Amino acid sequence: MTADPQITDTPLGPPQHWLILRAIAIIGICLSIYQLGVAGGFQLSIFSVELFSPGLFILRPRHLGFILTLCFLIYPVFGAHRARGILGWIIDGVCIAGSVLVGFWVPMNIDIIANAIFPRGIDIIVGVITTLLVLEAARRAVGLSMSVIAGAFLIYAFAGRRGELPWMADWLPGILNHRGYSIDRVASQMILGAEGIFGIPLGVAATFIFVFVLFGSVLEVTGAGKFFIDLAYATTGKQRGGPAKAAVIASAGMGSISGSAIANVVTTGAFTIPLMKKLGYRPAQAGGIEAAASTGGQIMPPLMGAGAFLMSEFTQVPYLHIVLISIFPAILYFGAVYLLVHIAAVKQGMHGMPASELPRVRDVLADGWHFLLPLVALVAFLVIGYSPMRVGFYAVLSVAVAAVVRAVWDLYANGPGTAGMVALFKAGLAKTLVALELGARNAVAVSVACAVAGIIVGIVGLTGLGLKFSSLMISLSDGNLVAALFLVALASMILGMGLPVTASYIVLIILVGPALTTEFGMPILVAHLVVFWYSQDSNVTPPVALAGFAGAAIAGSKPLETSLQAWKFAKGLYLIPLFMVYNDVIIVGGPIPLVIWNGFIAIVALVGFAAMLEGFLFGRIALWQRALLLPAVIAVFWPSLLIEATGTAMIIFILVLNRAAAARAAPA
């Protein structure tokens, strides 16, 4: 708490005056209700204005107006640790007024804008204001680096012979040179077309992403996070390295509803990291395991960190199909982390936690069975064929229904009464309002990131930079697919230093996607999955490793050392995309025996790689055996059935030798 009794500390943002908190709550709740109305397909008109219209140039500007207003209220201009002051309030007041303008201008003038041959001067001014506000919101909510990257793309658009900065044309290499564009052209590209700020990224944020973020927030408020953590401990706590394995399971469960690696680390790590340290894991090791496990939450269906929704829009592949084909790769990733955790526990001679310190599975399920109902409902609605946005709407409602059913069940068990019903209603209403506000707050960063990504996508489309970048990548890789994939991984890591995972994926697929699909013949869905997986590496790869840094903060370890441990445990992040490329039958489908075979050899390859990396599986692995495992693992990735089979047989043979050696060494 601060000294001023009117200033409130809140876990949902920096300390704020109670009036500001009230304003944030009201606007956040209104945004969530508005988004639910759109997702539910409600029809309501006031003064001939359709409130819940899903139209492209109505929903997206309104959503952005709400988000920008919340952003400028939640994040003061001078930072969270300085008072706004008169100057700060003047700046933020202007920004909030501009945000309201952004939300109303295009929807109110859509008929005039649509019928105009050339953009009006006032539309250009609003375009400039919108672009500047989005860049400032990104600076506050996401980080300065993201605004700088988007600003660099804008400068690139002006840097041409006919642009606003013709003198910069001489600085651009030949392949990057272009004609240059005026402020009028760039501003109209940003807000008057479907390739700028109001393009696909913000469209996905305003429809699918928001409603599923709200779904996760409702689950979080009702206690689903604790249920998943307790269930993970109950099922794995007695095993060797139990808390670390619980971290893997809990992160998979939390990731399926949160889709944020850092939020996953903070939520599950607060419980798992201290217990891992208590069991014998080094602090850096505990933080790294949690970071690696939590990163998997970004690739875990159904949310996949919003990636599944974006992928569906970009590829025009049904969302349900993307979710289904992503299940097996996600299981491979978590299986690899789980195995590495198990090997580390066995090598260090660890044991499980005492049964007296663990919850029982039966008790956990008895207390939280209702949290499984919304997930079942979500899958059921997807299978039936509802759109992802409508599925999200029904999923949110199903959480509320499940919570009410559970509360009524408990009330009946404890004896019904008027006082109990009134208290139940008040508690339910309070939780509902908190969940609606939390959902809006949680959506601010991702929506702002998508809006900034829209700026970058708009400039790439305007200047043809995507094709130029693809030509550059083909030239550097000399037509070699392995080299091209290495360049993609390198580019994703560099972009990840300044962009969130979602924005990094959008920018990267726009830049390198054409080369991967056209020049290298990669199926479009495989190309998107590979880029999306590689976009996760900024969470666990030094020197950035944002999830690693979050784990280090909880573990009390050095950030770099923790990041290196996270990088070690997250090796599946690099291997599994390679397997998708060279054994794409597990993604695009094929004869069932071939699909089963590829799934089998993928599991064998990951087990062999983990054993080679640690030098241990059932017991210590001889150096010559580790040396043989490396070419065997590489052989499994080779696009030849004979070489695949040879590599798989070699891995199994070495692991059988290791098992036999461990059995002989065991005491009688």
JSON list of C-alpha atoms in Angstrom, two decimals, residues 21-195:
[
{"chain": "A", "resi": 21, "resn": "LEU", "atom": "CA", "xyz": [-9.64, 1.83, -10.70]},
{"chain": "A", "resi": 22, "resn": "ARG", "atom": "CA", "xyz": [-13.40, 2.36, -10.79]},
{"chain": "A", "resi": 23, "resn": "ALA", "atom": "CA", "xyz": [-13.19, 3.78, -14.32]},
{"chain": "A", "resi": 24, "resn": "ILE", "atom": "CA", "xyz": [-10.99, 0.87, -15.46]},
{"chain": "A", "resi": 25, "resn": "ALA", "atom": "CA", "xyz": [-13.44, -1.62, -13.96]},
{"chain": "A", "resi": 26, "resn": "ILE", "atom": "CA", "xyz": [-16.48, -0.02, -15.63]},
{"chain": "A", "resi": 27, "resn": "ILE", "atom": "CA", "xyz": [-14.82, 0.27, -19.05]},
{"chain": "A", "resi": 28, "resn": "GLY", "atom": "CA", "xyz": [-13.39, -3.25, -18.79]},
{"chain": "A", "resi": 29, "resn": "ILE", "atom": "CA", "xyz": [-16.75, -4.74, -17.85]},
{"chain": "A", "resi": 30, "resn": "CYS", "atom": "CA", "xyz": [-18.45, -2.82, -20.69]},
{"chain": "A", "resi": 31, "resn": "LEU", "atom": "CA", "xyz": [-15.84, -4.10, -23.17]},
{"chain": "A", "resi": 32, "resn": "SER", "atom": "CA", "xyz": [-16.31, -7.71, -22.03]},
{"chain": "A", "resi": 33, "resn": "ILE", "atom": "CA", "xyz": [-20.11, -7.43, -22.25]},
{"chain": "A", "resi": 34, "resn": "TYR", "atom": "CA", "xyz": [-19.80, -5.85, -25.71]},
{"chain": "A", "resi": 35, "resn": "GLN", "atom": "CA", "xyz": [-17.49, -8.62, -26.92]},
{"chain": "A", "resi": 36, "resn": "LEU", "atom": "CA", "xyz": [-19.80, -11.30, -25.51]},
{"chain": "A", "resi": 37, "resn": "GLY", "atom": "CA", "xyz": [-22.72, -9.65, -27.30]},
{"chain": "A", "resi": 38, "resn": "VAL", "atom": "CA", "xyz": [-20.83, -9.79, -30.60]},
{"chain": "A", "resi": 39, "resn": "ALA", "atom": "CA", "xyz": [-19.69, -13.38, -30.01]},
{"chain": "A", "resi": 40, "resn": "GLY", "atom": "CA", "xyz": [-23.21, -14.45, -29.09]},
{"chain": "A", "resi": 41, "resn": "GLY", "atom": "CA", "xyz": [-24.69, -12.88, -32.22]},
{"chain": "A", "resi": 42, "resn": "PHE", "atom": "CA", "xyz": [-27.06, -10.59, -30.30]},
{"chain": "A", "resi": 43, "resn": "GLN", "atom": "CA", "xyz": [-28.91, -7.90, -32.22]},
{"chain": "A", "resi": 44, "resn": "LEU", "atom": "CA", "xyz": [-29.65, -4.61, -30.49]},
{"chain": "A", "resi": 45, "resn": "SER", "atom": "CA", "xyz": [-30.03, -1.16, -32.03]},
{"chain": "A", "resi": 46, "resn": "ILE", "atom": "CA", "xyz": [-30.10, 2.22, -30.29]},
{"chain": "A", "resi": 47, "resn": "PHE", "atom": "CA", "xyz": [-30.93, 5.28, -32.42]},
{"chain": "A", "resi": 48, "resn": "SER", "atom": "CA", "xyz": [-30.43, 3.15, -35.56]},
{"chain": "A", "resi": 49, "resn": "VAL", "atom": "CA", "xyz": [-26.92, 2.16, -34.42]},
{"chain": "A", "resi": 50, "resn": "GLU", "atom": "CA", "xyz": [-26.31, -1.59, -34.32]},
{"chain": "A", "resi": 51, "resn": "LEU", "atom": "CA", "xyz": [-24.47, -2.19, -31.03]},
{"chain": "A", "resi": 52, "resn": "PHE", "atom": "CA", "xyz": [-23.19, -5.71, -31.66]},
{"chain": "A", "resi": 53, "resn": "SER", "atom": "CA", "xyz": [-22.41, -5.56, -35.37]},
{"chain": "A", "resi": 54, "resn": "PRO", "atom": "CA", "xyz": [-19.59, -7.96, -36.34]},
{"chain": "A", "resi": 55, "resn": "GLY", "atom": "CA", "xyz": [-18.71, -5.86, -39.40]},
{"chain": "A", "resi": 56, "resn": "LEU", "atom": "CA", "xyz": [-14.99, -5.58, -40.14]},
{"chain": "A", "resi": 57, "resn": "PHE", "atom": "CA", "xyz": [-14.82, -1.76, -39.95]},
{"chain": "A", "resi": 58, "resn": "ILE", "atom": "CA", "xyz": [-17.24, -1.54, -37.03]},
{"chain": "A", "resi": 59, "resn": "LEU", "atom": "CA", "xyz": [-16.12, -4.22, -34.57]},
{"chain": "A", "resi": 60, "resn": "ARG", "atom": "CA", "xyz": [-12.36, -3.71, -34.99]},
{"chain": "A", "resi": 61, "resn": "PRO", "atom": "CA", "xyz": [-12.28, 0.10, -34.49]},
{"chain": "A", "resi": 62, "resn": "ARG", "atom": "CA", "xyz": [-14.65, -0.14, -31.53]},
{"chain": "A", "resi": 63, "resn": "HIS", "atom": "CA", "xyz": [-12.51, -2.87, -29.98]},
{"chain": "A", "resi": 64, "resn": "LEU", "atom": "CA", "xyz": [-9.35, -0.83, -30.50]},
{"chain": "A", "resi": 65, "resn": "GLY", "atom": "CA", "xyz": [-11.00, 2.27, -29.01]},
{"chain": "A", "resi": 66, "resn": "PHE", "atom": "CA", "xyz": [-11.89, 0.36, -25.85]},
{"chain": "A", "resi": 67, "resn": "ILE", "atom": "CA", "xyz": [-8.44, -1.24, -25.63]},
{"chain": "A", "resi": 68, "resn": "LEU", "atom": "CA", "xyz": [-6.54, 2.04, -26.10]},
{"chain": "A", "resi": 69, "resn": "THR", "atom": "CA", "xyz": [-8.69, 3.78, -23.48]},
{"chain": "A", "resi": 70, "resn": "LEU", "atom": "CA", "xyz": [-8.00, 0.99, -20.98]},
{"chain": "A", "resi": 71, "resn": "CYS", "atom": "CA", "xyz": [-4.30, 1.02, -21.85]},
{"chain": "A", "resi": 72, "resn": "PHE", "atom": "CA", "xyz": [-3.89, 4.74, -21.18]},
{"chain": "A", "resi": 73, "resn": "LEU", "atom": "CA", "xyz": [-5.80, 4.43, -17.89]},
{"chain": "A", "resi": 74, "resn": "ILE", "atom": "CA", "xyz": [-3.91, 1.35, -16.66]},
{"chain": "A", "resi": 75, "resn": "TYR", "atom": "CA", "xyz": [-0.41, 2.47, -17.72]},
{"chain": "A", "resi": 76, "resn": "PRO", "atom": "CA", "xyz": [0.47, 6.10, -16.85]},
{"chain": "A", "resi": 77, "resn": "VAL", "atom": "CA", "xyz": [2.59, 8.04, -19.34]},
{"chain": "A", "resi": 78, "resn": "PHE", "atom": "CA", "xyz": [5.64, 8.30, -17.06]},
{"chain": "A", "resi": 79, "resn": "GLY", "atom": "CA", "xyz": [5.52, 4.71, -15.81]},
{"chain": "A", "resi": 80, "resn": "ALA", "atom": "CA", "xyz": [3.94, 2.80, -12.95]},
{"chain": "A", "resi": 81, "resn": "HIS", "atom": "CA", "xyz": [6.22, 4.18, -10.24]},
{"chain": "A", "resi": 82, "resn": "ARG", "atom": "CA", "xyz": [5.73, 7.90, -10.86]},
{"chain": "A", "resi": 83, "resn": "ALA", "atom": "CA", "xyz": [2.71, 10.02, -10.12]},
{"chain": "A", "resi": 84, "resn": "ARG", "atom": "CA", "xyz": [0.92, 11.27, -13.21]},
{"chain": "A", "resi": 85, "resn": "GLY", "atom": "CA", "xyz": [0.90, 14.89, -12.12]},
{"chain": "A", "resi": 86, "resn": "ILE", "atom": "CA", "xyz": [-0.75, 17.69, -14.09]},
{"chain": "A", "resi": 87, "resn": "LEU", "atom": "CA", "xyz": [1.38, 17.15, -17.20]},
{"chain": "A", "resi": 88, "resn": "GLY", "atom": "CA", "xyz": [0.78, 13.40, -17.09]},
{"chain": "A", "resi": 89, "resn": "TRP", "atom": "CA", "xyz": [-2.98, 13.90, -16.84]},
{"chain": "A", "resi": 90, "resn": "ILE", "atom": "CA", "xyz": [-2.94, 16.35, -19.75]},
{"chain": "A", "resi": 91, "resn": "ILE", "atom": "CA", "xyz": [-1.05, 13.85, -21.93]},
{"chain": "A", "resi": 92, "resn": "ASP", "atom": "CA", "xyz": [-3.17, 10.88, -20.85]},
{"chain": "A", "resi": 93, "resn": "GLY", "atom": "CA", "xyz": [-6.36, 12.92, -21.21]},
{"chain": "A", "resi": 94, "resn": "VAL", "atom": "CA", "xyz": [-5.45, 13.77, -24.81]},
{"chain": "A", "resi": 95, "resn": "CYS", "atom": "CA", "xyz": [-4.60, 10.10, -25.49]},
{"chain": "A", "resi": 96, "resn": "ILE", "atom": "CA", "xyz": [-7.91, 8.91, -24.01]},
{"chain": "A", "resi": 97, "resn": "ALA", "atom": "CA", "xyz": [-9.85, 11.48, -26.07]},
{"chain": "A", "resi": 98, "resn": "GLY", "atom": "CA", "xyz": [-7.98, 10.28, -29.15]},
{"chain": "A", "resi": 99, "resn": "SER", "atom": "CA", "xyz": [-8.83, 6.67, -28.26]},
{"chain": "A", "resi": 100, "resn": "VAL", "atom": "CA", "xyz": [-12.54, 7.52, -28.15]},
{"chain": "A", "resi": 101, "resn": "LEU", "atom": "CA", "xyz": [-12.13, 9.19, -31.56]},
{"chain": "A", "resi": 102, "resn": "VAL", "atom": "CA", "xyz": [-10.45, 6.03, -32.91]},
{"chain": "A", "resi": 103, "resn": "GLY", "atom": "CA", "xyz": [-13.35, 3.90, -31.70]},
{"chain": "A", "resi": 104, "resn": "PHE", "atom": "CA", "xyz": [-16.03, 6.09, -33.27]},
{"chain": "A", "resi": 105, "resn": "TRP", "atom": "CA", "xyz": [-14.55, 7.61, -36.45]},
{"chain": "A", "resi": 106, "resn": "VAL", "atom": "CA", "xyz": [-14.48, 4.77, -38.95]},
{"chain": "A", "resi": 107, "resn": "PRO", "atom": "CA", "xyz": [-17.79, 3.14, -37.83]},
{"chain": "A", "resi": 108, "resn": "MET", "atom": "CA", "xyz": [-19.62, 6.49, -37.92]},
{"chain": "A", "resi": 109, "resn": "ASN", "atom": "CA", "xyz": [-18.17, 7.45, -41.33]},
{"chain": "A", "resi": 110, "resn": "ILE", "atom": "CA", "xyz": [-18.03, 4.04, -42.98]},
{"chain": "A", "resi": 111, "resn": "ASP", "atom": "CA", "xyz": [-20.52, 4.93, -45.74]},
{"chain": "A", "resi": 112, "resn": "ILE", "atom": "CA", "xyz": [-18.65, 8.11, -46.69]},
{"chain": "A", "resi": 113, "resn": "ILE", "atom": "CA", "xyz": [-15.24, 6.39, -46.56]},
{"chain": "A", "resi": 114, "resn": "ALA", "atom": "CA", "xyz": [-16.43, 3.41, -48.61]},
{"chain": "A", "resi": 115, "resn": "ASN", "atom": "CA", "xyz": [-17.81, 5.62, -51.41]},
{"chain": "A", "resi": 116, "resn": "ALA", "atom": "CA", "xyz": [-14.90, 8.10, -51.53]},
{"chain": "A", "resi": 117, "resn": "ILE", "atom": "CA", "xyz": [-12.48, 7.78, -54.46]},
{"chain": "A", "resi": 118, "resn": "PHE", "atom": "CA", "xyz": [-9.65, 9.43, -52.53]},
{"chain": "A", "resi": 119, "resn": "PRO", "atom": "CA", "xyz": [-9.29, 9.69, -48.73]},
{"chain": "A", "resi": 120, "resn": "ARG", "atom": "CA", "xyz": [-10.42, 12.97, -47.22]},
{"chain": "A", "resi": 121, "resn": "GLY", "atom": "CA", "xyz": [-8.00, 15.19, -45.34]},
{"chain": "A", "resi": 122, "resn": "ILE", "atom": "CA", "xyz": [-9.78, 14.52, -42.06]},
{"chain": "A", "resi": 123, "resn": "ASP", "atom": "CA", "xyz": [-9.45, 10.75, -42.62]},
{"chain": "A", "resi": 124, "resn": "ILE", "atom": "CA", "xyz": [-5.70, 11.18, -43.09]},
{"chain": "A", "resi": 125, "resn": "ILE", "atom": "CA", "xyz": [-5.48, 13.12, -39.82]},
{"chain": "A", "resi": 126, "resn": "VAL", "atom": "CA", "xyz": [-7.40, 10.40, -37.97]},
{"chain": "A", "resi": 127, "resn": "GLY", "atom": "CA", "xyz": [-5.11, 7.81, -39.56]},
{"chain": "A", "resi": 128, "resn": "VAL", "atom": "CA", "xyz": [-2.03, 9.62, -38.24]},
{"chain": "A", "resi": 129, "resn": "ILE", "atom": "CA", "xyz": [-3.61, 9.97, -34.78]},
{"chain": "A", "resi": 130, "resn": "THR", "atom": "CA", "xyz": [-4.54, 6.27, -34.71]},
{"chain": "A", "resi": 131, "resn": "THR", "atom": "CA", "xyz": [-1.04, 5.19, -35.70]},
{"chain": "A", "resi": 132, "resn": "LEU", "atom": "CA", "xyz": [0.63, 7.41, -33.08]},
{"chain": "A", "resi": 133, "resn": "LEU", "atom": "CA", "xyz": [-1.75, 6.23, -30.35]},
{"chain": "A", "resi": 134, "resn": "VAL", "atom": "CA", "xyz": [-1.11, 2.57, -31.19]},
{"chain": "A", "resi": 135, "resn": "LEU", "atom": "CA", "xyz": [2.66, 3.13, -31.05]},
{"chain": "A", "resi": 136, "resn": "GLU", "atom": "CA", "xyz": [2.35, 4.91, -27.68]},
{"chain": "A", "resi": 137, "resn": "ALA", "atom": "CA", "xyz": [0.07, 2.20, -26.30]},
{"chain": "A", "resi": 138, "resn": "ALA", "atom": "CA", "xyz": [2.61, -0.43, -27.37]},
{"chain": "A", "resi": 139, "resn": "ARG", "atom": "CA", "xyz": [5.37, 1.48, -25.58]},
{"chain": "A", "resi": 140, "resn": "ARG", "atom": "CA", "xyz": [3.37, 1.40, -22.36]},
{"chain": "A", "resi": 141, "resn": "ALA", "atom": "CA", "xyz": [1.73, -2.04, -22.47]},
{"chain": "A", "resi": 142, "resn": "VAL", "atom": "CA", "xyz": [4.27, -4.14, -24.38]},
{"chain": "A", "resi": 143, "resn": "GLY", "atom": "CA", "xyz": [7.60, -2.32, -24.36]},
{"chain": "A", "resi": 144, "resn": "LEU", "atom": "CA", "xyz": [9.55, 0.40, -26.13]},
{"chain": "A", "resi": 145, "resn": "SER", "atom": "CA", "xyz": [11.29, -2.08, -28.43]},
{"chain": "A", "resi": 146, "resn": "MET", "atom": "CA", "xyz": [8.02, -3.01, -30.14]},
{"chain": "A", "resi": 147, "resn": "SER", "atom": "CA", "xyz": [7.22, 0.64, -30.89]},
{"chain": "A", "resi": 148, "resn": "VAL", "atom": "CA", "xyz": [10.76, 1.14, -32.22]},
{"chain": "A", "resi": 149, "resn": "ILE", "atom": "CA", "xyz": [10.43, -1.85, -34.57]},
{"chain": "A", "resi": 150, "resn": "ALA", "atom": "CA", "xyz": [7.07, -0.63, -35.89]},
{"chain": "A", "resi": 151, "resn": "GLY", "atom": "CA", "xyz": [8.50, 2.89, -36.22]},
{"chain": "A", "resi": 152, "resn": "ALA", "atom": "CA", "xyz": [11.39, 1.50, -38.28]},
{"chain": "A", "resi": 153, "resn": "PHE", "atom": "CA", "xyz": [8.90, -0.10, -40.69]},
{"chain": "A", "resi": 154, "resn": "LEU", "atom": "CA", "xyz": [7.05, 3.23, -41.02]},
{"chain": "A", "resi": 155, "resn": "ILE", "atom": "CA", "xyz": [10.31, 5.05, -41.77]},
{"chain": "A", "resi": 156, "resn": "TYR", "atom": "CA", "xyz": [11.08, 2.37, -44.36]},
{"chain": "A", "resi": 157, "resn": "ALA", "atom": "CA", "xyz": [7.77, 3.16, -46.09]},
{"chain": "A", "resi": 158, "resn": "PHE", "atom": "CA", "xyz": [8.74, 6.84, -46.35]},
{"chain": "A", "resi": 159, "resn": "ALA", "atom": "CA", "xyz": [12.33, 6.09, -47.48]},
{"chain": "A", "resi": 160, "resn": "GLY", "atom": "CA", "xyz": [12.03, 6.14, -51.26]},
{"chain": "A", "resi": 161, "resn": "ARG", "atom": "CA", "xyz": [12.51, 8.51, -54.15]},
{"chain": "A", "resi": 162, "resn": "ARG", "atom": "CA", "xyz": [8.86, 9.52, -54.10]},
{"chain": "A", "resi": 163, "resn": "GLY", "atom": "CA", "xyz": [8.38, 9.23, -50.35]},
{"chain": "A", "resi": 164, "resn": "GLU", "atom": "CA", "xyz": [8.56, 11.70, -47.49]},
{"chain": "A", "resi": 165, "resn": "LEU", "atom": "CA", "xyz": [12.24, 10.83, -46.89]},
{"chain": "A", "resi": 166, "resn": "PRO", "atom": "CA", "xyz": [13.79, 10.60, -50.40]},
{"chain": "A", "resi": 167, "resn": "TRP", "atom": "CA", "xyz": [17.29, 11.22, -49.05]},
{"chain": "A", "resi": 168, "resn": "MET", "atom": "CA", "xyz": [17.19, 7.84, -47.27]},
{"chain": "A", "resi": 169, "resn": "ALA", "atom": "CA", "xyz": [16.79, 5.94, -50.56]},
{"chain": "A", "resi": 170, "resn": "ASP", "atom": "CA", "xyz": [20.55, 5.93, -51.06]},
{"chain": "A", "resi": 171, "resn": "TRP", "atom": "CA", "xyz": [21.00, 4.14, -47.74]},
{"chain": "A", "resi": 172, "resn": "LEU", "atom": "CA", "xyz": [18.84, 1.15, -48.73]},
{"chain": "A", "resi": 173, "resn": "PRO", "atom": "CA", "xyz": [20.47, -1.89, -50.37]},
{"chain": "A", "resi": 174, "resn": "GLY", "atom": "CA", "xyz": [19.27, -2.59, -53.89]},
{"chain": "A", "resi": 175, "resn": "ILE", "atom": "CA", "xyz": [16.94, -5.45, -52.94]},
{"chain": "A", "resi": 176, "resn": "LEU", "atom": "CA", "xyz": [15.24, -3.32, -50.27]},
{"chain": "A", "resi": 177, "resn": "ASN", "atom": "CA", "xyz": [14.83, -0.20, -52.41]},
{"chain": "A", "resi": 178, "resn": "HIS", "atom": "CA", "xyz": [11.31, 0.94, -53.34]},
{"chain": "A", "resi": 179, "resn": "ARG", "atom": "CA", "xyz": [9.49, 3.98, -54.67]},
{"chain": "A", "resi": 180, "resn": "GLY", "atom": "CA", "xyz": [8.58, 5.47, -51.27]},
{"chain": "A", "resi": 181, "resn": "TYR", "atom": "CA", "xyz": [5.19, 6.66, -50.07]},
{"chain": "A", "resi": 182, "resn": "SER", "atom": "CA", "xyz": [3.63, 9.86, -48.73]},
{"chain": "A", "resi": 183, "resn": "ILE", "atom": "CA", "xyz": [2.03, 10.36, -45.33]},
{"chain": "A", "resi": 184, "resn": "ASP", "atom": "CA", "xyz": [-1.39, 10.40, -47.01]},
{"chain": "A", "resi": 185, "resn": "ARG", "atom": "CA", "xyz": [-0.82, 7.00, -48.61]},
{"chain": "A", "resi": 186, "resn": "VAL", "atom": "CA", "xyz": [0.61, 5.39, -45.46]},
{"chain": "A", "resi": 187, "resn": "ALA", "atom": "CA", "xyz": [-2.10, 6.85, -43.19]},
{"chain": "A", "resi": 188, "resn": "SER", "atom": "CA", "xyz": [-4.88, 5.63, -45.48]},
{"chain": "A", "resi": 189, "resn": "GLN", "atom": "CA", "xyz": [-3.20, 2.19, -45.60]},
{"chain": "A", "resi": 190, "resn": "MET", "atom": "CA", "xyz": [-3.26, 2.08, -41.80]},
{"chain": "A", "resi": 191, "resn": "ILE", "atom": "CA", "xyz": [-6.99, 2.69, -41.17]},
{"chain": "A", "resi": 192, "resn": "LEU", "atom": "CA", "xyz": [-8.88, 2.64, -44.47]},
{"chain": "A", "resi": 193, "resn": "GLY", "atom": "CA", "xyz": [-7.89, -0.80, -45.69]},
{"chain": "A", "resi": 194, "resn": "ALA", "atom": "CA", "xyz": [-7.93, -4.39, -44.49]},
{"chain": "A", "resi": 195, "resn": "GLU", "atom": "CA", "xyz": [-4.12, -4.66, -44.45]}
]
